[in-house]
Amino acid sequence: MLPVTRRLLAMLAATVLLGACASGPGAPGTLTVPRASEVAPGVYMLQGASGEVDVGNLGRIGNAGFVVGETGVVAIDTGTSHRHGMLLLAAIKAVTDKPVRLALVTHTRQEFLFGATAYREQGIEVAMHRKTAGLMKARCETCLKRLTATLGAEEMRGSAVVVPDRLFDQGHTLHDIGRPLRVMYFGHSSGPGDIAVLDEQSGVLFAGGLLDERRIPDVQDAELRGWQQALVQLSELPLTAVVPGHGPLARPAVVGAVAAYLRQLESRLIELATAGAALSEVPDATVLPAFRSWDQYDSIHRRNASIVFVRVEREQMLKQQ
């Protein structure tokens, strides 16, 4: 672990100057350091904005967090851009002088990945599941180009697809900071390499892509049956709180809420496929009233409906052969 660089100190100083003129945490160009919320002793959450990526929120829609142990800190997810990653590091620095030993990426979504360059710049190792790294390598250069087109070259300056320092294939326990953290991998679930991180001392779960709070989960990379099985295992844990991938801090009941959404989504699309519905009819026909108030119901939910419908139709055709 290297000492804090002059660049990070300069960015902290810039925060004082720019914070007063920023209209809020998502104001374009703001360098305001996000405030870390302590959700349990030594366990912190950095909440992202609502909505989808746009210039108003600077793409900073994913949650991040960190756990402080006796000998250091593990950071969980790294933010949308190099600039965002620097600000997350500054937020950690505002809480503790202990060194960040590791940055752990939970899954392959742009709002969790591209800040890793800032951690690397500080000499902090970046770790992720091997399948997450493979998916990132396959498609995230394209993601980065699109994100730069949306947010602008200045906002994304210094951002890049990193090669992780540590890869793993199975769940395991981290002992980097004198406080055990359980890295949980369930196989292909919400994504091929998606993990959750449990601080067993407090019972707080960092859920990554497995759980969002009152936000429609994205099924693009999911295997629904594997996801449901993973949620069953999560429901059996003695959780006290959940830091979701998106949305505010959640109670353990979020596990059941996300499971209910996935069940109802698949059930409705099986009904539509069996009735011979056309794909063009599916988004409007997949009405799930219990989840209408969730963030991104009018966008991600409609996309989910089309994705799952195509998969259901394919399964039904294979059974008929």
C-alpha positions as a printed NumPy array, in Angstrom:
array([[  0.   ,   0.   ,   0.   ],
       [  1.474,   3.341,  -1.054],
       [  0.917,   6.578,   0.913],
       [ -1.779,   8.974,  -0.247],
       [ -0.476,  10.754,  -3.319],
       [ -0.302,  14.461,  -3.903],
       [ -3.079,  14.045,  -6.446],
       [ -5.498,  12.686,  -3.863],
       [ -4.613,  15.471,  -1.444],
       [ -5.156,  18.008,  -4.214],
       [ -8.525,  16.491,  -4.965],
       [ -9.512,  16.764,  -1.304],
       [ -8.54 ,  20.418,  -1.387],
       [-10.494,  20.935,  -4.595],
       [-13.544,  19.506,  -2.871],
       [-13.541,  22.395,  -0.412],
       [-13.448,  24.869,  -3.268],
       [-16.004,  23.176,  -5.502],
       [-18.438,  21.837,  -2.955],
       [-20.077,  25.202,  -2.43 ],
       [-20.833,  25.689,  -6.125],
       [-22.101,  22.173,  -6.794],
       [-25.862,  21.799,  -6.835],
       [-25.749,  18.344,  -5.26 ],
       [-23.964,  14.995,  -5.293],
       [-24.797,  14.459,  -8.958],
       [-24.128,  17.978, -10.198],
       [-22.123,  17.965, -13.464],
       [-18.419,  18.397, -12.768],
       [-18.722,  18.236,  -8.977],
       [-15.817,  16.891,  -6.954],
       [-17.768,  16.722,  -3.709],
       [-16.591,  13.844,  -1.55 ],
       [-19.552,  11.535,  -0.83 ],
       [-20.491,  11.024,   2.787],
       [-19.975,   7.509,   4.108],
       [-22.828,   6.204,   6.269],
       [-21.836,   3.841,   9.083],
       [-24.358,   1.004,   8.974],
       [-22.624,  -1.063,  11.687],
       [-19.4  ,  -0.564,  13.653],
       [-16.635,  -0.364,  11.056],
       [-18.992,  -1.012,   8.11 ],
       [-19.788,   1.853,   5.73 ],
       [-22.01 ,   2.462,   2.719],
       [-21.595,   5.074,  -0.024],
       [-24.974,   5.353,  -1.723],
       [-25.328,   6.076,  -5.432],
       [-27.97 ,   8.169,  -7.165],
       [-31.256,   6.812,  -8.471],
       [-32.146,   6.432, -12.146],
       [-30.028,   5.329, -15.073],
       [-26.68 ,   6.74 , -16.141],
       [-26.879,  10.334, -17.398],
       [-24.977,  13.61 , -17.212],
       [-27.048,  14.727, -14.239],
       [-25.854,  11.922, -11.955],
       [-22.467,  11.481, -13.691],
       [-23.219,   7.773, -13.901],
       [-22.682,   7.412, -10.157],
       [-25.724,   5.23 ,  -9.588],
       [-24.097,   2.175,  -8.005],
       [-23.505,   1.785,  -4.289],
       [-20.029,   1.261,  -2.895],
       [-18.816,   0.574,   0.611],
       [-15.931,  -0.417,   2.804],
       [-15.121,  -2.342,   5.956],
       [-12.528,  -1.154,   8.484],
       [-10.597,  -3.871,  10.303],
       [ -7.79 ,  -3.851,  12.826],
       [ -5.056,  -3.51 ,  10.22 ],
       [ -6.707,  -1.88 ,   7.228],
       [ -9.686,  -1.447,   4.927],
       [-11.341,  -3.507,   2.216],
       [-13.184,  -1.369,  -0.348],
       [-16.179,  -2.936,  -2.078],
       [-16.805,  -1.71 ,  -5.636],
       [-14.893,   1.174,  -7.156],
       [-17.265,   3.597,  -8.866],
       [-18.04 ,   4.752, -12.388],
       [-14.888,   6.623, -13.337],
       [-11.353,   7.399, -12.23 ],
       [-12.652,  10.668, -10.766],
       [-15.415,   8.858,  -8.906],
       [-12.92 ,   6.319,  -7.587],
       [-10.723,   9.127,  -6.253],
       [-13.706,  10.583,  -4.416],
       [-14.609,   7.213,  -2.912],
       [-11.033,   6.911,  -1.674],
       [-11.297,  10.389,  -0.204],
       [-14.486,   9.332,   1.591],
       [-12.611,   6.406,   3.132],
       [ -9.777,   8.731,   4.13 ],
       [-12.295,  10.997,   5.877],
       [-13.282,   8.06 ,   8.12 ],
       [ -9.967,   6.303,   8.83 ],
       [ -6.233,   6.634,   8.326],
       [ -5.877,   2.873,   8.02 ],
       [ -4.594,   1.743,   4.621],
       [ -6.9  ,   0.3  ,   1.969],
       [ -5.561,  -3.208,   1.461],
       [ -7.864,  -4.405,  -1.321],
       [-10.59 ,  -3.22 ,  -3.699],
       [-13.121,  -5.977,  -4.373],
       [-15.376,  -5.714,  -7.463],
       [-18.653,  -7.592,  -7.023],
       [-19.932,  -7.76 , -10.614],
       [-19.632,  -6.516, -14.189],
       [-21.563,  -3.258, -14.438],
       [-20.051,   0.011, -15.526],
       [-21.01 ,   1.924, -12.374],
       [-18.893,  -0.452, -10.265],
       [-15.827,  -0.954, -12.453],
       [-14.049,   1.987, -13.991],
       [-13.04 ,   3.7  , -10.754],
       [-10.592,   0.837, -10.227],
       [ -7.888,   2.874, -11.966],
       [ -7.896,   5.293,  -9.025],
       [ -7.332,   2.435,  -6.569],
       [ -4.534,   1.046,  -8.721],
       [ -2.932,   4.492,  -8.78 ],
       [ -2.73 ,   4.318,  -4.977],
       [ -1.055,   0.896,  -5.112],
       [ -4.224,  -0.926,  -4.029],
       [ -4.804,  -4.392,  -5.462],
       [ -8.066,  -5.036,  -7.345],
       [ -9.787,  -8.423,  -7.008],
       [-12.763, -10.03 ,  -8.741],
       [-14.146, -13.394,  -9.804],
       [-12.506, -14.875, -12.871],
       [-15.794, -14.875, -14.807],
       [-16.397, -11.23 , -13.927],
       [-12.955, -10.421, -15.287],
       [-13.68 , -12.41 , -18.448],
       [-16.956, -10.611, -19.093],
       [-15.302,  -7.255, -18.39 ],
       [-12.52 ,  -8.006, -20.875],
       [-15.005,  -9.11 , -23.533],
       [-17.252,  -6.088, -23.52 ],
       [-16.189,  -3.265, -21.24 ],
       [-13.968,  -1.4  , -23.683],
       [-17.175,  -0.814, -25.641],
       [-19.008,   0.089, -22.418],
       [-16.3  ,   2.617, -21.604],
       [-16.588,   4.267, -25.014],
       [-20.357,   4.589, -24.635],
       [-20.015,   5.928, -21.116],
       [-17.479,   8.494, -22.297],
       [-19.845,   9.552, -25.086],
       [-22.618,  10.033, -22.511],
       [-20.676,  11.712, -19.7  ],
       [-17.914,  13.437, -21.653],
       [-14.18 ,  12.919, -21.993],
       [-13.324,  15.186, -19.064],
       [-15.545,  13.308, -16.603],
       [-14.099,   9.968, -17.735],
       [-10.46 ,  11.097, -17.946],
       [ -8.11 ,   8.422, -16.582],
       [-10.787,   5.709, -16.587],
       [ -9.863,   2.354, -18.108],
       [-10.592,  -1.356, -18.061],
       [ -8.118,  -2.746, -15.538],
       [ -6.541,  -6.18 , -15.425],
       [ -7.294,  -7.45 , -11.9  ],
       [ -4.435,  -8.274,  -9.55 ],
       [ -6.308, -11.143,  -7.905],
       [ -8.66 , -13.626,  -9.514],
       [-10.657, -16.298,  -7.737],
       [-13.033, -19.069,  -8.768],
       [-14.775, -19.982,  -5.525],
       [-16.137, -18.386,  -2.403],
       [-13.592, -17.827,   0.329],
       [-12.812, -15.743,   3.398],
       [-10.616, -12.663,   3.209],
       [ -8.16 , -12.1  ,   6.049],
       [ -6.467,  -8.96 ,   4.703],
       [ -7.552,  -6.527,   7.44 ],
       [ -7.738,  -8.516,  10.668],
       [-11.514,  -8.845,  10.27 ],
       [-12.852, -11.825,   8.304],
       [-14.985, -11.061,   5.273],
       [-16.825, -13.918,   3.583],
       [-16.817, -13.71 ,  -0.213],
       [-19.835, -15.676,  -1.431],
       [-20.128, -17.121,  -4.929],
       [-23.202, -19.114,  -5.93 ],
       [-22.419, -19.968,  -9.535],
       [-24.124, -18.148, -12.406],
       [-26.89 , -16.109, -10.753],
       [-27.496, -12.398, -11.399],
       [-24.363, -12.627, -13.537],
       [-21.759, -15.263, -14.341],
       [-19.228, -14.119, -11.718],
       [-21.407, -12.111,  -9.327],
       [-20.48 , -12.267,  -5.659],
       [-21.78 , -11.012,  -2.333],
       [-19.596, -10.056,   0.635],
       [-20.65 , -10.783,   4.208],
       [-19.107,  -9.094,   7.221],
       [-19.741, -11.899,   9.679],
       [-18.918,  -9.709,  12.667],
       [-21.883,  -7.398,  12.019],
       [-24.133,  -9.477,   9.774],
       [-24.08 ,  -6.793,   7.046],
       [-24.194,  -8.124,   3.486],
       [-22.82 ,  -6.238,   0.486],
       [-25.062,  -7.749,  -2.16 ],
       [-23.572,  -6.415,  -5.41 ],
       [-25.656,  -7.463,  -8.415],
       [-27.699, -10.   ,  -6.451],
       [-29.961,  -7.482,  -4.714],
       [-31.298,  -3.986,  -5.407],
       [-33.588,  -2.132,  -2.985],
       [-36.889,  -1.02 ,  -4.542],
       [-35.254,  -0.938,  -7.958],
       [-36.009,  -3.365, -10.762],
       [-33.122,  -5.859, -11.002],
       [-31.516,  -6.233, -14.423],
       [-31.689,  -9.764, -15.848],
       [-29.493,  -9.19 , -18.913],
       [-26.632, -11.374, -17.679],
       [-28.69 , -13.525, -15.317],
       [-29.495, -17.201, -15.089],
       [-32.846, -16.972, -13.313],
       [-32.892, -20.375, -11.674],
       [-29.365, -19.93 , -10.387],
       [-30.313, -16.49 ,  -9.088],
       [-33.334, -17.856,  -7.25 ],
       [-31.2  , -20.588,  -5.693],
       [-28.667, -17.99 ,  -4.576],
       [-31.456, -15.954,  -2.964],
       [-32.625, -19.016,  -1.056],
       [-29.132, -19.369,   0.388],
       [-28.988, -15.674,   1.262],
       [-32.364, -15.912,   3.004],
       [-30.903, -18.508,   5.376],
       [-28.121, -16.225,   6.612],
       [-28.424, -14.308,   9.92 ],
       [-28.338, -10.909,   8.197],
       [-28.819,  -7.628,  10.04 ],
       [-28.755,  -5.281,   7.024],
       [-28.078,  -5.327,   3.287],
       [-26.069,  -2.852,   1.242],
       [-27.703,  -3.425,  -2.163],
       [-26.12 ,  -2.789,  -5.513],
       [-28.526,   0.102,  -6.042],
       [-30.85 ,   1.951,  -3.703],
       [-30.83 ,   2.753,   0.009],
       [-29.698,   0.519,   2.839],
       [-32.099,  -2.405,   3.033],
       [-33.471,  -4.803,   5.59 ],
       [-32.956,  -8.546,   5.09 ],
       [-36.502,  -8.706,   3.682],
       [-35.087,  -7.34 ,   0.409],
       [-33.999, -10.915,  -0.386],
       [-37.612, -12.072,  -0.475],
       [-38.745,  -8.998,  -2.395],
       [-36.266,  -9.554,  -5.227],
       [-37.087, -13.28 ,  -5.289],
       [-40.794, -12.418,  -5.609],
       [-40.119, -10.106,  -8.543],
       [-38.122, -12.76 , -10.388],
       [-40.802, -15.405,  -9.769],
       [-43.64 , -13.186, -10.944],
       [-41.688, -12.007, -13.974],
       [-40.928, -15.532, -15.137],
       [-44.442, -16.804, -14.371],
       [-46.108, -14.04 , -16.37 ],
       [-43.812, -14.565, -19.348],
       [-44.433, -18.306, -19.349],
       [-48.15 , -17.471, -19.527],
       [-47.606, -15.114, -22.454],
       [-45.371, -17.524, -24.348],
       [-47.822, -20.388, -23.838],
       [-50.638, -18.174, -25.148],
       [-48.628, -17.421, -28.302],
       [-48.075, -13.732, -27.612],
       [-45.875, -11.742, -30.013],
       [-42.65 , -10.249, -28.706],
       [-43.884,  -6.758, -29.587],
       [-46.822,  -7.208, -27.187],
       [-44.755,  -8.435, -24.247],
       [-43.517,  -5.226, -22.547],
       [-47.041,  -3.803, -22.294],
       [-48.546,  -7.147, -21.282],
       [-46.065,  -7.858, -18.474],
       [-47.734,  -5.733, -15.827],
       [-46.612,  -6.501, -12.274],
       [-48.55 ,  -4.094, -10.031],
       [-46.634,  -4.973,  -6.855],
       [-43.446,  -3.543,  -8.355],
       [-44.828,  -0.544, -10.236],
       [-43.361,   1.887,  -7.683],
       [-39.826,   0.483,  -7.988],
       [-37.159,   2.595,  -9.672],
       [-36.759,   1.771, -13.389],
       [-40.096,  -0.041, -13.682],
       [-40.798,   1.814, -16.94 ],
       [-37.411,   0.995, -18.467],
       [-35.497,  -1.961, -17.032],
       [-38.666,  -3.94 , -16.293],
       [-39.861,  -3.618, -19.881],
       [-36.45 ,  -4.718, -21.134],
       [-36.435,  -7.624, -18.676],
       [-39.787,  -8.753, -20.036],
       [-38.467,  -8.972, -23.595],
       [-35.262, -10.745, -22.558],
       [-36.989, -13.39 , -20.441],
       [-39.771, -13.922, -23.001],
       [-37.224, -14.826, -25.69 ],
       [-35.54 , -17.265, -23.29 ],
       [-38.851, -18.866, -22.324],
       [-39.857, -19.269, -25.969],
       [-36.527, -20.933, -26.73 ],
       [-36.938, -23.357, -23.837],
       [-40.449, -24.246, -24.95 ],
       [-39.295, -24.915, -28.515],
       [-36.458, -27.133, -27.298],
       [-38.919, -29.189, -25.236],
       [-41.071, -29.734, -28.291],
       [-38.228, -31.103, -30.402]])
